[in-house]
């Protein structure tokens, strides 16, 4: 079973534009992470935000977390063709000690 | 520092044949995970080890799947016999600390893509 749902399922933008993807989850969490997966490769950790944090930045990435709505968003600013990948959120549901991944957003950045 | 190493990268077998995947986690990482990823989906946890102990195998189909992590380092995941529906990517990941403690960041291998004919 998958706890998270990313939205949109697919996103196509022009290079230089911003990309926003959202994640909704079902249960209380300790923290939430975002991962990137290039085609045919493993997942790479991007950023972690804890349940007591509301916003976090890392380079061109900005993550927000709204625990009251059980949702998170990932913003990639000034996108590049190299950002083309699938993006997954993963939640550490409180008390379960395991990460459950969402269904992913497939981002395509056109040069 | 070497990352998580998995082998084989690709495997094609006939249904009812056995198959095994191997994973070498990052040195010093206590926690090891096996995930299954179907095409177009997110990874789904099969089993989680803390050192050599399987602490969560609730999602592992035990009638045909087995896993072991001897000496708390390398791990193998076996399927016997394989079925058509087992075609997927099997991902191994490791982390330094138990989920919920410290960073919780998972480091993934490149995966083993299984095709069952």
PDB file of C-alpha atoms in Angstrom, chain B:
ATOM      1  CA  UNK B   1      32.710   6.301  -0.427  1.00  0.00           C
ATOM      2  CA  UNK B   2      31.068   3.471  -2.342  1.00  0.00           C
ATOM      3  CA  UNK B   3      27.305   3.566  -2.596  1.00  0.00           C
ATOM      4  CA  UNK B   4      24.821   0.730  -2.263  1.00  0.00           C
ATOM      5  CA  UNK B   5      25.769  -2.000  -4.710  1.00  0.00           C
ATOM      6  CA  UNK B   6      23.230  -4.363  -6.198  1.00  0.00           C
ATOM      7  CA  UNK B   7      23.568  -7.278  -8.577  1.00  0.00           C
ATOM      8  CA  UNK B   8      22.555  -8.369 -11.054  1.00  0.00           C
ATOM      9  CA  UNK B   9      21.285  -5.202 -12.744  1.00  0.00           C
ATOM     10  CA  UNK B  10      19.106  -7.202 -15.105  1.00  0.00           C
ATOM     11  CA  UNK B  11      17.725 -10.719 -14.960  1.00  0.00           C
ATOM     12  CA  UNK B  12      15.430 -12.534 -17.374  1.00  0.00           C
ATOM     13  CA  UNK B  13      14.036 -15.902 -16.322  1.00  0.00           C
ATOM     14  CA  UNK B  14      11.251 -18.288 -17.187  1.00  0.00           C
ATOM     15  CA  UNK B  15       8.338 -18.530 -14.774  1.00  0.00           C
ATOM     16  CA  UNK B  16       8.732 -21.093 -12.012  1.00  0.00           C
ATOM     17  CA  UNK B  17      12.520 -20.608 -12.017  1.00  0.00           C
ATOM     18  CA  UNK B  18      14.314 -19.307  -8.919  1.00  0.00           C
ATOM     19  CA  UNK B  19      16.136 -15.983  -8.810  1.00  0.00           C
ATOM     20  CA  UNK B  20      18.311 -14.229  -6.256  1.00  0.00           C
ATOM     21  CA  UNK B  21      19.368 -10.617  -5.821  1.00  0.00           C
ATOM     22  CA  UNK B  22      22.319  -9.418  -3.811  1.00  0.00           C
ATOM     23  CA  UNK B  23      22.868  -6.131  -2.014  1.00  0.00           C
ATOM     24  CA  UNK B  24      25.927  -4.636  -0.360  1.00  0.00           C
ATOM     25  CA  UNK B  25      24.939  -1.584   1.702  1.00  0.00           C
ATOM     26  CA  UNK B  26      27.082   1.412   2.542  1.00  0.00           C
ATOM     27  CA  UNK B  27      29.691   0.515   5.126  1.00  0.00           C
ATOM     28  CA  UNK B  28      28.468   1.190   8.643  1.00  0.00           C
ATOM     29  CA  UNK B  29      24.785   1.436   7.727  1.00  0.00           C
ATOM     30  CA  UNK B  30      22.803  -0.587  10.214  1.00  0.00           C
ATOM     31  CA  UNK B  31      19.447  -0.542   8.496  1.00  0.00           C
ATOM     32  CA  UNK B  32      18.809  -2.241   5.165  1.00  0.00           C
ATOM     33  CA  UNK B  33      15.633  -2.238   3.095  1.00  0.00           C
ATOM     34  CA  UNK B  34      14.353  -4.178   0.120  1.00  0.00           C
ATOM     35  CA  UNK B  35      11.734  -2.391  -1.959  1.00  0.00           C
ATOM     36  CA  UNK B  36       9.753  -3.543  -4.981  1.00  0.00           C
ATOM     37  CA  UNK B  37       8.964  -0.981  -7.681  1.00  0.00           C
ATOM     38  CA  UNK B  38       6.451  -1.669 -10.408  1.00  0.00           C
ATOM     39  CA  UNK B  39       6.535   0.371 -13.587  1.00  0.00           C
ATOM     40  CA  UNK B  40       5.199   3.863 -13.039  1.00  0.00           C
ATOM     41  CA  UNK B  41       4.756   3.340  -9.292  1.00  0.00           C
ATOM     42  CA  UNK B  42       6.610   4.274  -6.155  1.00  0.00           C
ATOM     43  CA  UNK B  43       8.733   1.775  -4.219  1.00  0.00           C
ATOM     44  CA  UNK B  44       6.887  -0.563  -1.862  1.00  0.00           C
ATOM     45  CA  UNK B  45       8.649  -1.952   1.178  1.00  0.00           C
ATOM     46  CA  UNK B  46       9.211  -5.713   1.244  1.00  0.00           C
ATOM     47  CA  UNK B  47      11.449  -6.113   4.264  1.00  0.00           C
ATOM     48  CA  UNK B  48      13.537  -4.010   6.635  1.00  0.00           C
ATOM     49  CA  UNK B  49      16.557  -5.178   8.624  1.00  0.00           C
ATOM     50  CA  UNK B  50      18.201  -3.587  11.601  1.00  0.00           C
ATOM     51  CA  UNK B  51      21.605  -5.246  11.664  1.00  0.00           C
ATOM     52  CA  UNK B  52      20.857  -8.934  11.049  1.00  0.00           C
ATOM     53  CA  UNK B  53      17.313  -8.849  12.429  1.00  0.00           C
ATOM     54  CA  UNK B  54      14.310  -8.601  10.119  1.00  0.00           C
ATOM     55  CA  UNK B  55      12.230  -6.080  12.054  1.00  0.00           C
ATOM     56  CA  UNK B  56       9.491  -5.622   9.453  1.00  0.00           C
ATOM     57  CA  UNK B  57       8.668  -8.315   6.904  1.00  0.00           C
ATOM     58  CA  UNK B  58       4.917  -7.868   6.948  1.00  0.00           C
ATOM     59  CA  UNK B  59       4.797  -7.075   3.211  1.00  0.00           C
ATOM     60  CA  UNK B  60       7.049  -9.945   2.106  1.00  0.00           C
ATOM     61  CA  UNK B  61       5.091 -12.739   0.347  1.00  0.00           C
ATOM     62  CA  UNK B  62       6.615 -15.507   2.398  1.00  0.00           C
ATOM     63  CA  UNK B  63       5.261 -18.351   0.311  1.00  0.00           C
ATOM     64  CA  UNK B  64       7.776 -17.575  -2.432  1.00  0.00           C
ATOM     65  CA  UNK B  65      10.021 -14.770  -1.199  1.00  0.00           C
ATOM     66  CA  UNK B  66      12.811 -15.082   1.331  1.00  0.00           C
ATOM     67  CA  UNK B  67      15.572 -12.791   2.471  1.00  0.00           C
ATOM     68  CA  UNK B  68      18.581 -12.943   4.699  1.00  0.00           C
ATOM     69  CA  UNK B  69      21.213 -10.578   6.017  1.00  0.00           C
ATOM     70  CA  UNK B  70      24.061 -12.588   7.406  1.00  0.00           C
ATOM     71  CA  UNK B  71      26.432 -10.834   9.819  1.00  0.00           C
ATOM     72  CA  UNK B  72      24.370  -7.686   9.434  1.00  0.00           C
ATOM     73  CA  UNK B  73      26.088  -6.578   6.228  1.00  0.00           C
ATOM     74  CA  UNK B  74      25.231  -8.018   2.793  1.00  0.00           C
ATOM     75  CA  UNK B  75      21.740  -9.195   2.027  1.00  0.00           C
ATOM     76  CA  UNK B  76      20.112 -11.493  -0.492  1.00  0.00           C
ATOM     77  CA  UNK B  77      16.513 -11.569  -1.655  1.00  0.00           C
ATOM     78  CA  UNK B  78      15.281 -14.779  -3.245  1.00  0.00           C
ATOM     79  CA  UNK B  79      12.154 -15.658  -5.187  1.00  0.00           C
ATOM     80  CA  UNK B  80      11.275 -19.302  -5.691  1.00  0.00           C
ATOM     81  CA  UNK B  81       9.389 -20.012  -7.837  1.00  0.00           C
ATOM     82  CA  UNK B  82       9.049 -16.783  -9.810  1.00  0.00           C
ATOM     83  CA  UNK B  83       5.698 -15.807 -11.300  1.00  0.00           C
ATOM     84  CA  UNK B  84       4.860 -13.500 -14.197  1.00  0.00           C
ATOM     85  CA  UNK B  85       3.625 -10.849 -11.754  1.00  0.00           C
ATOM     86  CA  UNK B  86       7.026 -10.663 -10.080  1.00  0.00           C
ATOM     87  CA  UNK B  87       8.429  -8.713 -13.015  1.00  0.00           C
ATOM     88  CA  UNK B  88       9.554  -5.450 -11.431  1.00  0.00           C
ATOM     89  CA  UNK B  89      12.593  -3.584 -10.169  1.00  0.00           C
ATOM     90  CA  UNK B  90      13.927  -4.713  -6.801  1.00  0.00           C
ATOM     91  CA  UNK B  91      15.617  -1.875  -4.967  1.00  0.00           C
ATOM     92  CA  UNK B  92      17.928  -2.145  -1.996  1.00  0.00           C
ATOM     93  CA  UNK B  93      18.496   0.812   0.298  1.00  0.00           C
ATOM     94  CA  UNK B  94      20.434   1.419   3.479  1.00  0.00           C
ATOM     95  CA  UNK B  95      20.459   4.058   6.167  1.00  0.00           C
ATOM     96  CA  UNK B  96      22.772   4.929   8.989  1.00  0.00           C
ATOM     97  CA  UNK B  97      20.120   5.143  11.633  1.00  0.00           C
ATOM     98  CA  UNK B  98      16.728   3.716  12.323  1.00  0.00           C
ATOM     99  CA  UNK B  99      13.870   5.512  10.632  1.00  0.00           C
ATOM    100  CA  UNK B 100      12.683   8.335  12.830  1.00  0.00           C
ATOM    101  CA  UNK B 101      16.089   8.916  14.347  1.00  0.00           C
ATOM    102  CA  UNK B 102      18.666  11.388  13.048  1.00  0.00           C
ATOM    103  CA  UNK B 103      18.614  11.989   9.307  1.00  0.00           C
ATOM    104  CA  UNK B 104      16.561   9.006   8.186  1.00  0.00           C
ATOM    105  CA  UNK B 105      17.997   9.496   4.690  1.00  0.00           C
ATOM    106  CA  UNK B 106      17.838   6.364   2.565  1.00  0.00           C
ATOM    107  CA  UNK B 107      20.610   5.578   0.108  1.00  0.00           C
ATOM    108  CA  UNK B 108      19.435   3.451  -2.812  1.00  0.00           C
ATOM    109  CA  UNK B 109      21.207   1.104  -5.140  1.00  0.00           C
ATOM    110  CA  UNK B 110      20.571   1.148  -8.881  1.00  0.00           C
ATOM    111  CA  UNK B 111      18.119  -1.734  -8.602  1.00  0.00           C
ATOM    112  CA  UNK B 112      17.760  -5.180 -10.138  1.00  0.00           C
ATOM    113  CA  UNK B 113      15.273  -5.346 -12.982  1.00  0.00           C
ATOM    114  CA  UNK B 114      13.545  -8.721 -13.175  1.00  0.00           C
ATOM    115  CA  UNK B 115      11.645  -9.937 -16.210  1.00  0.00           C
ATOM    116  CA  UNK B 116       9.718 -13.188 -15.850  1.00  0.00           C
ATOM    117  CA  UNK B 117       8.670 -14.789 -19.136  1.00  0.00           C
TER     118      UNK B 117
END
